[in-house]
Short mmCIF file of C-alpha atoms in Angstrom, two decimals:
data_model
loop_
_atom_site.label_atom_id
_atom_site.label_comp_id
_atom_site.label_asym_id
_atom_site.label_seq_id
_atom_site.Cartn_x
_atom_site.Cartn_y
_atom_site.Cartn_z
CA MET F 195 -21.97 8.99 83.89
CA ALA F 196 -24.51 8.23 81.16
CA LYS F 197 -23.85 5.32 78.88
CA SER F 198 -21.91 6.19 75.76
CA ALA F 199 -23.37 5.89 72.28
CA GLU F 200 -20.99 3.02 71.65
CA GLN F 201 -22.27 1.16 74.69
CA GLU F 202 -25.93 1.81 73.87
CA HIS F 203 -25.91 1.28 70.11
CA PRO F 204 -22.68 -0.38 69.02
CA THR F 205 -22.17 -0.87 65.30
CA LYS F 206 -20.22 -3.81 63.95
CA ALA F 207 -16.68 -3.34 62.76
CA PHE F 208 -13.99 -5.68 61.51
CA GLY F 209 -10.25 -5.38 61.56
CA TRP F 210 -6.96 -6.98 62.51
CA ALA F 211 -5.70 -6.95 66.10
CA ALA F 212 -2.81 -8.11 68.25
CA THR F 213 -4.07 -10.05 71.25
CA ASP F 214 -0.80 -10.52 73.16
CA SER F 215 2.81 -9.32 73.25
CA SER F 216 3.86 -11.67 70.45
CA GLY F 217 2.58 -8.84 68.27
CA VAL F 218 1.01 -11.25 65.76
CA LEU F 219 -2.13 -9.76 64.23
CA SER F 220 -5.24 -11.68 63.25
CA PRO F 221 -8.84 -10.95 62.17
CA PHE F 222 -10.91 -9.32 64.92
CA LYS F 223 -14.56 -8.31 65.30
CA PHE F 224 -15.39 -5.32 67.51
CA SER F 225 -17.77 -2.35 67.82
CA ARG F 226 -17.61 1.31 66.84
CA ARG F 227 -19.85 3.82 68.56
CA GLU F 228 -22.81 5.23 66.68
CA THR F 229 -22.16 8.50 64.88
CA GLY F 230 -22.59 11.21 67.51
CA GLU F 231 -23.75 14.75 66.74
CA LYS F 232 -20.15 15.99 66.30
CA ASP F 233 -18.82 12.76 64.78
CA VAL F 234 -17.70 11.79 61.31
CA ARG F 235 -17.95 8.16 60.18
CA PHE F 236 -15.90 7.02 57.22
CA LYS F 237 -15.12 3.89 55.26
CA VAL F 238 -11.42 3.17 55.66
CA LEU F 239 -9.67 2.68 52.32
CA TYR F 240 -5.99 2.74 53.35
CA CYS F 241 -3.99 2.75 56.57
CA GLY F 242 -0.25 3.29 56.85
CA ILE F 243 1.94 1.17 59.09
CA CYS F 244 4.00 3.27 61.49
CA HIS F 245 6.94 1.97 63.53
CA SER F 246 4.92 2.73 66.66
CA ASP F 247 2.33 0.17 65.49
CA LEU F 248 5.03 -2.47 65.78
CA HIS F 249 6.11 -1.24 69.23
CA MET F 250 2.52 -1.13 70.49
CA ALA F 251 1.62 -4.55 69.09
CA LYS F 252 4.60 -6.05 70.94
CA ASN F 253 4.18 -3.92 74.08
CA ASP F 254 7.75 -2.64 73.70
CA TRP F 255 6.85 0.49 75.69
CA GLY F 256 4.95 -1.35 78.43
CA THR F 257 1.72 0.58 77.81
CA SER F 258 -0.23 -1.75 75.51
CA THR F 259 -3.60 -3.20 76.50
CA TYR F 260 -4.95 -6.08 74.43
CA PRO F 261 -6.66 -6.61 72.08
CA ILE F 262 -5.07 -3.74 70.17
CA VAL F 263 -6.13 -2.63 66.68
CA PRO F 264 -3.20 -0.51 65.46
CA GLY F 265 -3.14 2.20 62.81
CA HIS F 266 -3.00 6.01 63.01
CA GLU F 267 -2.48 6.93 59.36
CA ILE F 268 -6.08 6.35 58.33
CA VAL F 269 -7.77 7.63 55.15
CA GLY F 270 -11.11 7.01 53.50
CA ILE F 271 -14.46 8.38 52.37
CA VAL F 272 -17.12 9.91 54.66
CA THR F 273 -20.30 7.82 54.90
CA GLU F 274 -22.15 9.67 57.67
CA VAL F 275 -21.87 12.92 59.65
CA GLY F 276 -23.49 14.03 62.89
CA SER F 277 -26.06 16.85 63.06
CA LYS F 278 -23.52 19.37 64.41
CA VAL F 279 -20.71 18.60 61.95
CA GLU F 280 -19.92 21.83 60.09
CA LYS F 281 -17.01 21.35 57.70
CA LEU F 282 -17.35 17.83 56.32
CA LYS F 283 -20.02 16.00 54.35
CA VAL F 284 -20.76 12.54 52.99
CA GLY F 285 -18.41 11.69 50.13
CA ASP F 286 -15.49 13.82 51.35
CA ARG F 287 -11.97 12.35 51.34
CA VAL F 288 -10.72 12.44 54.93
CA GLY F 289 -8.08 11.18 57.32
CA VAL F 290 -7.39 10.63 61.00
CA GLY F 291 -3.87 10.72 62.41
CA CYS F 292 -2.35 9.99 65.80
CA MET F 293 -5.01 11.41 68.13
CA VAL F 294 -8.78 11.44 68.52
CA GLY F 295 -9.33 13.50 71.66
CA ALA F 296 -8.00 15.98 74.24
CA CYS F 297 -9.32 18.07 77.13
CA HIS F 298 -10.08 21.17 74.99
CA SER F 299 -9.61 23.45 77.99
CA CYS F 300 -5.87 23.58 78.76
CA ASP F 301 -3.29 26.06 77.49
CA SER F 302 -2.10 23.65 74.77
CA CYS F 303 -5.62 23.00 73.47
CA ASP F 304 -6.40 26.74 73.53
CA ASN F 305 -3.37 27.27 71.28
CA ASP F 306 -4.29 24.54 68.75
CA LEU F 307 -1.69 22.19 70.23
CA GLU F 308 -3.91 19.28 71.20
CA ASN F 309 -0.89 17.03 70.63
CA TYR F 310 0.69 18.44 73.81
CA CYS F 311 -2.45 18.22 75.93
CA PRO F 312 -1.80 16.13 79.07
CA LYS F 313 -5.11 14.36 78.39
CA MET F 314 -4.55 13.79 74.68
CA ILE F 315 -6.25 10.56 73.54
CA LEU F 316 -4.34 8.37 71.11
CA THR F 317 -6.13 6.91 68.10
CA TYR F 318 -5.65 3.38 69.37
CA GLY F 319 -4.91 1.60 72.63
CA ALA F 320 -6.04 4.48 74.86
CA PRO F 321 -9.04 5.09 77.12
CA TYR F 322 -11.66 7.25 75.35
CA TYR F 323 -13.88 9.79 77.16
CA ASP F 324 -16.51 7.10 77.81
CA GLY F 325 -14.05 4.59 79.23
CA THR F 326 -13.90 2.36 76.16
CA THR F 327 -10.59 1.61 74.45
CA THR F 328 -9.81 3.32 71.15
CA TYR F 329 -9.25 1.12 68.10
CA GLY F 330 -7.15 2.21 65.12
CA GLY F 331 -7.26 2.05 61.37
CA TYR F 332 -6.47 -1.59 60.60
CA SER F 333 -10.26 -1.82 60.29
CA ASP F 334 -13.12 -1.27 57.86
CA VAL F 335 -14.74 1.76 59.48
CA MET F 336 -13.64 4.72 61.62
CA VAL F 337 -15.63 7.13 63.77
CA ALA F 338 -14.04 10.30 65.14
CA GLU F 339 -15.00 13.75 66.34
CA GLU F 340 -14.88 16.27 63.49
CA ARG F 341 -12.12 18.26 65.22
CA TYR F 342 -9.77 15.30 64.72
CA VAL F 343 -10.62 14.59 61.07
CA VAL F 344 -8.69 16.31 58.27
CA ARG F 345 -9.89 16.84 54.73
CA ILE F 346 -7.55 15.29 52.13
CA PRO F 347 -6.98 17.45 49.01
CA ASP F 348 -8.54 15.99 45.87
CA ASN F 349 -5.21 15.76 44.02
CA LEU F 350 -3.42 13.84 46.80
CA PRO F 351 -3.51 10.04 46.29
CA LEU F 352 -5.00 8.43 49.39
CA ASP F 353 -2.51 5.56 49.60
CA ALA F 354 0.65 7.68 49.38
CA GLY F 355 -0.97 10.48 51.38
CA ALA F 356 -1.88 8.33 54.39
CA PRO F 357 1.61 8.32 56.03
CA LEU F 358 1.64 12.12 56.03
CA LEU F 359 -0.87 11.99 58.90
CA CYS F 360 1.95 10.79 61.15
CA ALA F 361 5.32 11.03 59.38
CA GLY F 362 4.36 14.19 57.48
CA ILE F 363 3.17 16.26 60.43
CA THR F 364 6.08 14.97 62.55
CA VAL F 365 8.58 16.73 60.28
CA TYR F 366 6.42 19.62 59.00
CA SER F 367 5.68 20.95 62.49
CA PRO F 368 9.31 21.47 63.62
CA LEU F 369 10.27 23.00 60.27
CA GLN F 370 7.50 25.56 60.80
CA HIS F 371 7.85 26.12 64.53
CA PHE F 372 11.62 26.60 64.50
CA GLY F 373 11.54 28.91 61.49
CA LEU F 374 13.37 26.60 59.09
CA THR F 375 11.18 27.43 56.10
CA LYS F 376 12.77 30.55 54.63
CA PRO F 377 14.08 30.06 51.08
CA GLY F 378 17.86 30.04 51.04
CA MET F 379 18.18 28.51 54.50
CA HIS F 380 20.24 25.34 54.88
CA VAL F 381 18.56 22.43 56.70
CA GLY F 382 20.06 19.03 57.51
CA VAL F 383 18.00 15.83 57.71
CA VAL F 384 19.53 12.99 59.73
CA GLY F 385 18.41 9.54 58.62
CA LEU F 386 16.69 8.59 55.37
CA GLY F 387 13.82 6.38 56.46
CA GLY F 388 10.07 6.86 56.82
CA LEU F 389 10.43 10.24 58.53
CA GLY F 390 13.60 11.39 56.81
CA HIS F 391 12.47 10.94 53.22
CA VAL F 392 9.33 12.98 53.93
CA ALA F 393 11.38 15.65 55.75
CA VAL F 394 13.48 16.13 52.61
CA LYS F 395 10.35 16.60 50.49
CA PHE F 396 8.74 19.14 52.83
CA ALA F 397 11.97 21.11 53.27
CA LYS F 398 12.38 21.28 49.49
CA GLY F 399 8.73 22.34 49.24
CA PHE F 400 9.58 25.33 51.43
CA GLY F 401 12.47 26.19 49.13
CA VAL F 402 15.37 25.56 51.51
CA LYS F 403 18.69 23.88 50.74
CA VAL F 404 18.72 20.33 52.11
CA THR F 405 21.61 18.12 53.14
CA VAL F 406 20.88 14.49 54.00
CA ILE F 407 23.15 13.24 56.80
CA SER F 408 23.51 9.45 56.85
CA THR F 409 25.82 6.68 57.96
CA SER F 410 25.17 4.90 54.65
CA PRO F 411 27.11 6.20 51.60
CA SER F 412 24.92 3.94 49.43
CA LYS F 413 21.94 6.25 50.00
CA LYS F 414 23.53 9.23 48.25
CA LYS F 415 22.04 8.58 44.82
CA GLU F 416 18.57 8.01 46.31
CA ALA F 417 18.77 11.20 48.41
CA ILE F 418 19.87 13.51 45.61
CA GLU F 419 18.43 12.02 42.41
CA HIS F 420 15.13 10.64 43.71
CA LEU F 421 14.24 12.79 46.71
CA GLY F 422 15.77 16.04 45.51
CA ALA F 423 18.25 16.76 48.30
CA ASP F 424 20.98 19.26 47.41
CA TYR F 425 23.85 17.62 49.29
CA PHE F 426 24.72 14.34 51.00
CA LEU F 427 26.95 13.99 54.03
CA VAL F 428 28.38 10.72 55.34
CA SER F 429 28.39 11.21 59.10
CA ARG F 430 31.15 8.61 59.59
CA ASP F 431 33.51 10.55 57.28
CA PRO F 432 35.49 13.03 59.46
CA ASP F 433 36.67 15.05 56.45
CA GLN F 434 33.13 15.55 55.12
CA MET F 435 31.83 16.48 58.58
CA GLN F 436 34.69 18.92 59.16
CA ALA F 437 34.06 20.63 55.81
CA ALA F 438 30.37 21.13 56.66
CA MET F 439 30.85 22.52 60.18
CA GLY F 440 28.94 25.70 60.95
CA THR F 441 26.92 25.66 57.71
CA MET F 442 23.38 24.68 58.75
CA ASP F 443 20.53 26.81 60.14
CA GLY F 444 18.77 23.75 61.53
CA ILE F 445 18.75 19.98 61.56
CA ILE F 446 15.80 17.58 61.77
CA ASP F 447 17.08 14.40 63.43
CA THR F 448 14.82 11.44 62.60
CA VAL F 449 17.06 8.65 63.94
CA SER F 450 15.59 6.48 66.70
CA ALA F 451 18.83 4.60 67.49
CA VAL F 452 21.39 5.88 69.99
CA HIS F 453 23.84 8.14 68.16
CA PRO F 454 26.28 10.96 68.96
CA LEU F 455 24.87 14.50 69.00
CA VAL F 456 28.07 16.54 69.28
CA PRO F 457 29.06 16.09 65.59
CA LEU F 458 25.55 17.25 64.57
CA ILE F 459 25.71 20.28 66.87
CA GLY F 460 29.02 21.13 65.18
CA LEU F 461 27.27 21.34 61.80
CA LEU F 462 25.01 24.15 63.06
CA LYS F 463 25.63 27.83 62.57
CA SER F 464 25.53 29.93 65.72
CA GLN F 465 21.93 30.04 67.00
CA GLY F 466 21.18 26.92 64.99
CA LYS F 467 18.63 24.34 66.11
CA LEU F 468 18.92 20.57 66.32
CA VAL F 469 15.38 19.14 66.56
CA MET F 470 14.87 15.54 67.63
CA VAL F 471 11.84 13.73 66.21
CA GLY F 472 13.19 10.17 66.48
CA ALA F 473 12.98 8.57 69.93
CA PRO F 474 16.03 6.50 70.98
CA ASN F 475 15.24 4.07 73.78
CA ARG F 476 18.27 5.11 75.85
CA PRO F 477 19.47 8.58 76.92
CA LEU F 478 21.83 10.41 74.58
CA GLU F 479 24.97 12.21 75.73
CA LEU F 480 24.64 15.99 75.53
CA PRO F 481 27.63 18.11 76.60
CA VAL F 482 26.62 21.70 77.32
CA PHE F 483 29.79 23.46 76.17
CA PRO F 484 29.08 23.12 72.40
CA LEU F 485 25.65 24.69 73.02
CA ILE F 486 26.96 27.63 75.04
CA MET F 487 29.62 28.51 72.47
CA GLY F 488 27.10 29.13 69.72
CA ARG F 489 23.82 29.77 71.57
CA LYS F 490 22.61 26.58 69.95
CA VAL F 491 19.41 24.74 70.77
CA VAL F 492 18.60 21.04 71.07
CA ALA F 493 14.84 20.56 71.04
CA GLY F 494 12.18 17.91 70.54
CA SER F 495 8.91 17.87 68.59
CA CYS F 496 5.97 15.47 68.45
CA ILE F 497 3.42 15.46 65.60
CA GLY F 498 1.31 18.67 65.55
CA GLY F 499 -2.07 20.10 66.46
CA MET F 500 -5.12 19.60 64.27
CA LYS F 501 -5.03 23.08 62.72
CA GLU F 502 -1.41 22.56 61.70
CA THR F 503 -2.11 19.01 60.49
CA GLN F 504 -4.73 20.38 58.09
CA GLU F 505 -2.23 23.05 56.95
CA MET F 506 0.37 20.33 56.38
CA ILE F 507 -1.91 18.16 54.26
CA ASP F 508 -3.02 21.21 52.23
CA PHE F 509 0.64 22.17 51.69
CA ALA F 510 1.35 18.59 50.57
CA GLY F 511 -1.51 18.82 48.07
CA LYS F 512 -0.25 22.15 46.72
CA HIS F 513 3.33 20.87 46.30
CA ASN F 514 2.47 17.27 45.34
CA ILE F 515 4.25 15.84 48.37
CA THR F 516 3.54 12.19 49.15
CA ALA F 517 5.31 9.39 50.97
CA ASP F 518 7.05 6.66 48.98
CA VAL F 519 4.93 3.63 49.80
CA GLU F 520 4.61 -0.10 49.29
CA VAL F 521 0.90 -0.96 49.23
CA ILE F 522 0.08 -4.36 50.73
CA PRO F 523 -3.00 -6.56 51.31
CA VAL F 524 -4.11 -6.84 54.93
CA ASP F 525 -3.16 -10.51 55.19
CA TYR F 526 0.47 -9.52 54.52
CA VAL F 527 0.54 -7.33 57.64
CA ASN F 528 2.54 -9.73 59.85
CA THR F 529 5.20 -10.16 57.19
CA ALA F 530 5.27 -6.38 56.77
CA MET F 531 5.85 -5.98 60.53
CA GLU F 532 8.79 -8.41 60.34
CA ARG F 533 10.26 -6.48 57.43
CA LEU F 534 9.68 -3.17 59.20
CA GLU F 535 11.67 -4.43 62.17
CA LYS F 536 14.60 -5.02 59.80
CA ALA F 537 14.07 -1.62 58.09
CA ASP F 538 13.27 -3.54 54.89
CA VAL F 539 10.85 -1.04 53.38
CA ARG F 540 11.18 1.99 51.13
CA TYR F 541 9.79 3.91 52.91
CA ARG F 542 6.34 3.17 54.35
CA PHE F 543 3.96 0.23 54.16
CA VAL F 544 0.33 1.11 53.49
CA ILE F 545 -2.45 -1.47 53.89
CA ASP F 546 -5.08 -1.55 51.15
CA ILE F 547 -8.01 -1.89 53.56
CA GLY F 548 -10.77 -1.10 51.07
CA ASN F 549 -9.91 -3.87 48.60
CA THR F 550 -8.44 -6.59 50.81
CA LEU F 551 -9.96 -6.56 54.31
CA LYS F 552 -13.17 -8.37 53.32
CA SER F 553 -11.36 -11.04 51.37
CA ALA F 554 -9.15 -11.75 54.36
#
């Protein structure tokens, strides 16, 4: 195999990396490949912090290779494009989400579902085509193939738009795929965190009725008055759950802790769909009888393909949908990770790379 552009002509980059399973991040110098003929290079201005960044930094899933530069909610301004780049130009506002490569020849890739390609390449901590390890967006510059770069609408603020590249597409895709976008439908959203609060906003953007389902009664005011949900259901209240049985066309379940599914299945109308986008670390109990009696579906969904990711970000621009964010300097990132572990954020941290990385 010929040497890669990165190996032949590396360009200097600077970021923050975890170097062991303590997960502590510190300043880190590394190389980005030169801009290839199909590549887009951009100056990173903001990068969101996703819960998976925390898991990867600490090797919670047993797949991390160090050093690891996290970050897959990356936005900035194009500084250079390759000779065969067709849709983007210098000065464009762009973003890169959870993936930067795939095989481009399998059934999933042929159907614009690169996210389900068996050879999908993650934005950080994964082997790239040339054998190098991918580095994420906690860094000053990003280089990616045009196919994996989305254009950010001019009216969408970059800081509050960044988390949509992961959290946004994670909830938009199942709403679309499972047909939960018709005005007048009733959709439940389980959990009101980084994913859940964005799910409410997208569902309302489609014009459906939204019920937030939560264990925390204290979140009712936030859900209805701030995020625009129509109803609020306390899942630990048997009377409330009983009254809502059989009323929902679909439910987006964003909870990543172990929790009972049967009460949620009971909320569905016949032929309703419960879609899991949170990832509990232990198996959940799933009796079949409640599914059979209503031809109900329990499904999963993981981000979305690049075509759909561009559609999502355009929809967000049209409907002014952004994440609720707390913008932080890069040298606060370890404290932010500690707070994230305790769910002490409303609702996503975003690192101000453009203004604070150099000073760090």
